[in-house]
CSV table of C-alpha atoms in Angstrom, one decimal:
chain,number,residue,atom,x,y,z
A,1,MET,CA,-16.9,17.8,-31.4
A,2,THR,CA,-14.0,18.1,-33.8
A,3,GLN,CA,-12.4,15.1,-35.5
A,4,TYR,CA,-9.1,16.0,-33.7
A,5,ASN,CA,-10.8,15.9,-30.3
A,6,ALA,CA,-12.6,12.6,-31.1
A,7,ALA,CA,-9.2,11.0,-32.0
A,8,LEU,CA,-7.6,12.5,-29.0
A,9,ILE,CA,-10.3,11.1,-26.7
A,10,LEU,CA,-9.8,7.6,-28.1
A,11,ASP,CA,-6.0,7.8,-27.7
A,12,LEU,CA,-6.4,9.1,-24.1
A,13,LYS,CA,-8.9,6.4,-23.4
A,14,ARG,CA,-6.4,3.7,-24.4
A,15,ARG,CA,-3.6,5.1,-22.2
A,16,ILE,CA,-5.9,5.8,-19.2
A,17,GLU,CA,-7.3,2.3,-19.4
A,18,GLU,CA,-3.9,0.8,-19.1
A,19,ASP,CA,-2.5,2.8,-16.2
A,20,PHE,CA,-4.9,5.0,-14.3
A,21,THR,CA,-5.8,4.6,-10.6
A,22,SER,CA,-8.6,6.4,-8.8
A,23,SER,CA,-6.0,8.8,-7.4
A,24,ASN,CA,-5.0,9.7,-11.0
A,25,TRP,CA,-8.6,10.5,-11.8
A,26,GLU,CA,-8.9,12.7,-8.7
A,27,GLU,CA,-5.7,14.6,-9.7
A,28,ILE,CA,-6.8,15.3,-13.3
A,29,GLY,CA,-10.2,16.3,-12.0
A,30,LEU,CA,-8.5,19.0,-9.9
A,31,LEU,CA,-6.2,20.0,-12.8
A,32,THR,CA,-9.1,20.4,-15.2
A,33,ASP,CA,-11.7,21.9,-12.8
A,34,SER,CA,-13.7,18.7,-13.5
A,35,SER,CA,-13.8,17.0,-10.1
A,36,HIS,CA,-17.5,17.1,-10.1
A,37,ILE,CA,-17.6,15.2,-13.4
A,38,VAL,CA,-15.2,12.5,-12.1
A,39,THR,CA,-16.8,11.9,-8.7
A,40,GLY,CA,-20.3,12.5,-10.0
A,41,HIS,CA,-20.2,9.8,-12.7
A,42,SER,CA,-22.3,6.8,-11.6
A,43,ARG,CA,-19.9,4.1,-12.9
A,44,LEU,CA,-16.4,5.4,-13.6
A,45,LEU,CA,-14.6,4.8,-10.4
A,46,ARG,CA,-16.6,1.7,-9.5
A,47,SER,CA,-15.9,0.1,-12.9
A,48,LEU,CA,-12.2,0.9,-12.4
A,49,SER,CA,-12.1,-0.7,-9.0
A,50,PHE,CA,-13.8,-3.9,-10.0
A,51,GLY,CA,-12.3,-4.2,-13.5
A,52,ASP,CA,-15.8,-4.1,-15.1
A,53,GLN,CA,-16.1,-4.4,-18.9
A,54,ASP,CA,-17.8,-1.0,-19.2
A,55,TYR,CA,-14.8,0.9,-17.8
A,56,ALA,CA,-13.5,1.9,-21.3
A,57,GLY,CA,-16.9,3.3,-22.2
A,58,ASN,CA,-17.1,5.2,-19.0
A,59,ILE,CA,-13.7,6.8,-19.7
A,60,ILE,CA,-14.9,8.1,-23.0
A,61,SER,CA,-18.1,9.4,-21.4
A,62,VAL,CA,-16.1,11.3,-18.7
A,63,LEU,CA,-13.5,12.7,-21.2
A,64,ARG,CA,-16.3,14.0,-23.4
A,65,ALA,CA,-18.0,15.7,-20.5
A,66,MET,CA,-14.7,17.2,-19.3
A,67,SER,CA,-14.1,18.5,-22.9
A,68,ASP,CA,-17.5,20.1,-23.0
A,69,HIS,CA,-17.0,21.7,-19.6
A,70,ASN,CA,-13.5,22.9,-20.3
A,71,PRO,CA,-12.3,22.8,-24.0
A,72,GLY,CA,-8.6,22.8,-22.9
A,73,SER,CA,-9.0,19.8,-20.5
A,74,LEU,CA,-8.0,17.1,-23.0
A,75,ASN,CA,-4.6,18.7,-23.5
A,76,VAL,CA,-4.2,19.0,-19.8
A,77,VAL,CA,-4.9,15.2,-19.5
A,78,LYS,CA,-2.5,14.5,-22.3
A,79,LYS,CA,0.2,16.5,-20.6
A,80,TYR,CA,-0.4,14.7,-17.4
A,81,LEU,CA,-0.2,11.3,-19.1
A,82,ASP,CA,3.0,12.3,-20.9
A,83,GLN,CA,4.6,13.2,-17.6
A,84,TRP,CA,3.5,10.3,-15.5
A,85,TYR,CA,2.7,7.5,-17.9
A,86,PRO,CA,4.7,7.9,-21.2
A,87,ASP,CA,3.0,6.1,-24.0
A,88,GLN,CA,4.5,2.6,-24.4
A,89,ASN,CA,3.5,2.5,-28.0
A,90,VAL,CA,5.8,5.4,-28.8
A,91,THR,CA,9.6,5.0,-28.9
A,92,TYR,CA,11.3,7.2,-26.3
A,93,ILE,CA,15.0,7.7,-25.7
A,94,SER,CA,15.5,7.1,-22.0
A,95,ALA,CA,18.3,8.5,-19.9
A,96,LYS,CA,21.4,6.3,-19.9
A,97,PRO,CA,22.4,4.7,-16.7
A,98,SER,CA,25.1,6.6,-14.9
A,99,GLU,CA,28.5,6.2,-16.4
A,100,ARG,CA,30.0,6.4,-12.9
A,101,LYS,CA,30.2,3.0,-11.3
A,102,ILE,CA,30.7,2.1,-7.6
A,103,SER,CA,32.0,-1.0,-6.0
A,104,PHE,CA,31.1,-1.8,-2.4
A,105,ALA,CA,31.5,-4.7,0.0
A,106,PRO,CA,28.5,-4.9,2.3
A,107,ASN,CA,29.3,-6.0,5.9
A,108,VAL,CA,25.7,-7.0,6.7
A,109,PHE,CA,25.4,-9.5,3.8
A,110,SER,CA,27.6,-11.9,2.0
A,111,ILE,CA,27.7,-11.7,-1.8
A,112,PRO,CA,26.1,-14.9,-3.1
A,113,ASP,CA,27.8,-17.1,-5.7
A,114,GLY,CA,26.4,-17.0,-9.2
A,115,ASP,CA,25.0,-14.4,-11.5
A,116,VAL,CA,21.6,-12.8,-12.1
A,117,GLU,CA,19.0,-15.4,-13.2
A,118,ASP,CA,17.1,-13.9,-16.1
A,119,ASP,CA,14.0,-16.0,-15.4
A,120,LEU,CA,13.7,-15.2,-11.7
A,121,VAL,CA,11.2,-12.8,-10.1
A,122,THR,CA,11.6,-12.2,-6.4
A,123,VAL,CA,8.7,-11.1,-4.3
A,124,MET,CA,9.0,-8.9,-1.2
A,125,MET,CA,5.7,-8.6,0.7
A,126,PRO,CA,4.0,-9.2,4.1
A,127,PHE,CA,3.4,-12.9,4.7
A,128,ALA,CA,0.4,-13.0,7.1
A,129,GLY,CA,-2.9,-12.8,5.2
A,130,PHE,CA,-1.4,-12.4,1.8
A,131,ASP,CA,-1.5,-16.0,0.5
A,132,GLY,CA,-4.1,-15.1,-2.2
A,133,VAL,CA,-2.0,-12.1,-3.3
A,134,TYR,CA,1.1,-14.3,-3.6
A,135,THR,CA,-0.8,-16.9,-5.6
A,136,ALA,CA,-1.9,-14.2,-8.1
A,137,ILE,CA,1.7,-13.0,-8.4
A,138,LYS,CA,3.0,-16.5,-9.0
A,139,ASN,CA,0.3,-17.2,-11.6
A,140,ALA,CA,1.3,-14.0,-13.5
A,141,CYS,CA,4.9,-14.9,-13.3
A,142,SER,CA,4.3,-18.4,-14.6
A,143,ALA,CA,2.2,-17.1,-17.5
A,144,ALA,CA,5.0,-14.7,-18.4
A,145,GLY,CA,7.6,-17.4,-18.3
A,146,PHE,CA,9.3,-16.5,-15.0
A,147,ARG,CA,10.1,-18.5,-11.8
A,148,CYS,CA,8.8,-16.8,-8.7
A,149,LEU,CA,10.3,-17.0,-5.2
A,150,ARG,CA,9.6,-15.4,-1.8
A,151,ALA,CA,11.9,-15.6,1.2
A,152,ASP,CA,9.8,-18.3,2.8
A,153,ASP,CA,10.2,-20.5,-0.3
A,154,ILE,CA,13.9,-21.1,0.5
A,155,TRP,CA,16.1,-21.8,3.5
A,156,ASP,CA,19.7,-21.5,2.2
A,157,ASN,CA,21.2,-19.6,5.0
A,158,SER,CA,20.9,-19.4,8.8
A,159,SER,CA,20.0,-15.7,8.6
A,160,ILE,CA,16.7,-14.8,6.8
A,161,ILE,CA,18.1,-11.4,5.8
A,162,GLN,CA,20.9,-13.2,3.9
A,163,ASP,CA,18.3,-15.3,2.1
A,164,ILE,CA,16.4,-12.1,1.2
A,165,PHE,CA,19.6,-10.4,0.0
A,166,SER,CA,20.5,-13.4,-2.1
A,167,LEU,CA,17.0,-13.5,-3.7
A,168,ILE,CA,17.2,-9.8,-4.6
A,169,TYR,CA,20.7,-10.2,-5.9
A,170,ARG,CA,19.9,-13.1,-8.1
A,171,ALA,CA,16.5,-11.8,-9.4
A,172,LYS,CA,16.0,-10.0,-12.7
A,173,ILE,CA,12.8,-8.4,-11.4
A,174,VAL,CA,11.7,-7.6,-7.8
A,175,VAL,CA,8.0,-7.3,-7.1
A,176,VAL,CA,7.3,-5.3,-3.9
A,177,ASP,CA,3.9,-5.0,-2.1
A,178,PHE,CA,3.7,-1.9,0.1
A,179,SER,CA,0.3,-2.8,1.5
A,180,GLY,CA,0.2,-1.9,5.2
A,181,LYS,CA,3.4,0.1,5.0
A,182,ASN,CA,5.4,-2.9,6.0
A,183,PRO,CA,8.9,-1.6,7.1
A,184,ASN,CA,10.7,-4.8,6.0
A,185,VAL,CA,9.3,-4.3,2.4
A,186,MET,CA,10.5,-0.7,2.4
A,187,TYR,CA,14.0,-1.8,3.5
A,188,GLU,CA,14.1,-4.6,0.9
A,189,THR,CA,13.0,-2.2,-1.8
A,190,GLY,CA,16.0,0.1,-0.9
A,191,ILE,CA,18.3,-2.9,-1.4
A,192,ALA,CA,16.7,-3.7,-4.8
A,193,HIS,CA,17.1,-0.2,-6.0
A,194,THR,CA,20.7,0.0,-4.8
A,195,LEU,CA,21.5,-3.2,-6.7
A,196,GLY,CA,19.9,-1.7,-9.9
A,197,LYS,CA,17.0,-4.1,-10.1
A,198,THR,CA,13.8,-3.6,-12.0
A,199,VAL,CA,11.2,-3.0,-9.2
A,200,VAL,CA,7.5,-3.4,-9.8
A,201,PRO,CA,5.5,-1.8,-6.9
A,202,LEU,CA,2.1,-3.0,-5.7
A,203,ALA,CA,-0.2,-1.7,-3.1
A,204,GLN,CA,-3.9,-1.9,-2.0
A,205,ILE,CA,-4.1,1.8,-1.6
A,206,VAL,CA,-1.8,4.6,-3.0
A,207,GLN,CA,-1.3,6.0,0.5
A,208,ASP,CA,0.7,3.0,1.5
A,209,ILE,CA,3.4,3.8,-1.1
A,210,PRO,CA,6.3,5.7,0.5
A,211,SER,CA,6.4,9.4,-0.6
A,212,ASP,CA,9.8,8.9,-2.2
A,213,MET,CA,8.2,6.2,-4.5
A,214,VAL,CA,4.9,7.8,-5.5
A,215,HIS,CA,6.4,8.9,-8.8
A,216,HIS,CA,7.0,5.3,-9.8
A,217,ARG,CA,4.2,3.5,-11.6
A,218,ALA,CA,2.5,1.1,-9.2
A,219,LEU,CA,-0.3,-1.5,-9.6
A,220,ILE,CA,-3.1,-0.8,-7.2
A,221,TYR,CA,-5.3,-3.8,-6.4
A,222,LEU,CA,-8.2,-4.9,-4.2
A,223,LYS,CA,-7.8,-8.0,-2.1
A,224,ASN,CA,-10.9,-9.8,-3.2
A,225,GLY,CA,-11.6,-12.4,-6.0
A,226,GLU,CA,-12.1,-9.9,-8.7
A,227,GLY,CA,-9.3,-7.6,-7.5
A,228,LEU,CA,-6.8,-10.4,-7.4
A,229,ALA,CA,-7.8,-11.6,-10.9
A,230,LYS,CA,-7.2,-8.1,-12.2
A,231,LEU,CA,-3.9,-7.9,-10.3
A,232,GLU,CA,-2.8,-11.2,-12.0
A,233,ASP,CA,-3.8,-9.8,-15.4
A,234,ASP,CA,-2.2,-6.4,-14.8
A,235,LEU,CA,1.1,-7.9,-13.5
A,236,LEU,CA,1.2,-10.3,-16.4
A,237,LYS,CA,1.0,-7.4,-18.9
A,238,LYS,CA,3.7,-5.5,-16.9
A,239,LEU,CA,6.1,-8.5,-16.9
A,240,ARG,CA,5.6,-9.1,-20.6
A,241,MET,CA,6.4,-5.5,-21.3
A,242,ILE,CA,9.6,-5.7,-19.1
A,243,SER,CA,10.8,-8.9,-20.6
């Protein structure tokens, strides 16, 4: 193996470890004709799912095997990462927000008093059966220096949709959990995007993310002890990067 390939594998490993889901692995397996290497590895996808400490080593092992099988595969992986997960350690010039501005007066909601609260994270998610998930989100927010509120944490208006709109309007960041394809969460995500909020998507499986949103980076988690601990850690990293 050349020194260039060795350095490239280490760089790809760092970026993959930060962002990849099992679906990403399946996609690059197809793109590099290495699906058998990805799915045939005894530890790769399992260590990813459970957040095991040997995941980084498994990434290196699989990348080396892919390079041996197809010498051009590392460049394919790099191109894939550049497209879907631009390196946060490199300075990129992002597209400017649209210079065209619109003003609108919604007739379903009332515009709340006050401005955006820079320390507020609002969470849009299913309620039933998600207490553990919400606790992990709140812990991450607290560790990052944010307050965290969900619609059932307040009762400021007679209409719950007005409370939801108010929370989204006031928040700097909106965390949305698409698990179970909850239609309310999808509706609330549309509001958040329209108001120009920074939206952080979560889901237990990639297939729950609406097709119009799959190009956005999402945090995929398992709803067990280890999975929620990893979600808390991943979300903390994301919030610190945003702030």
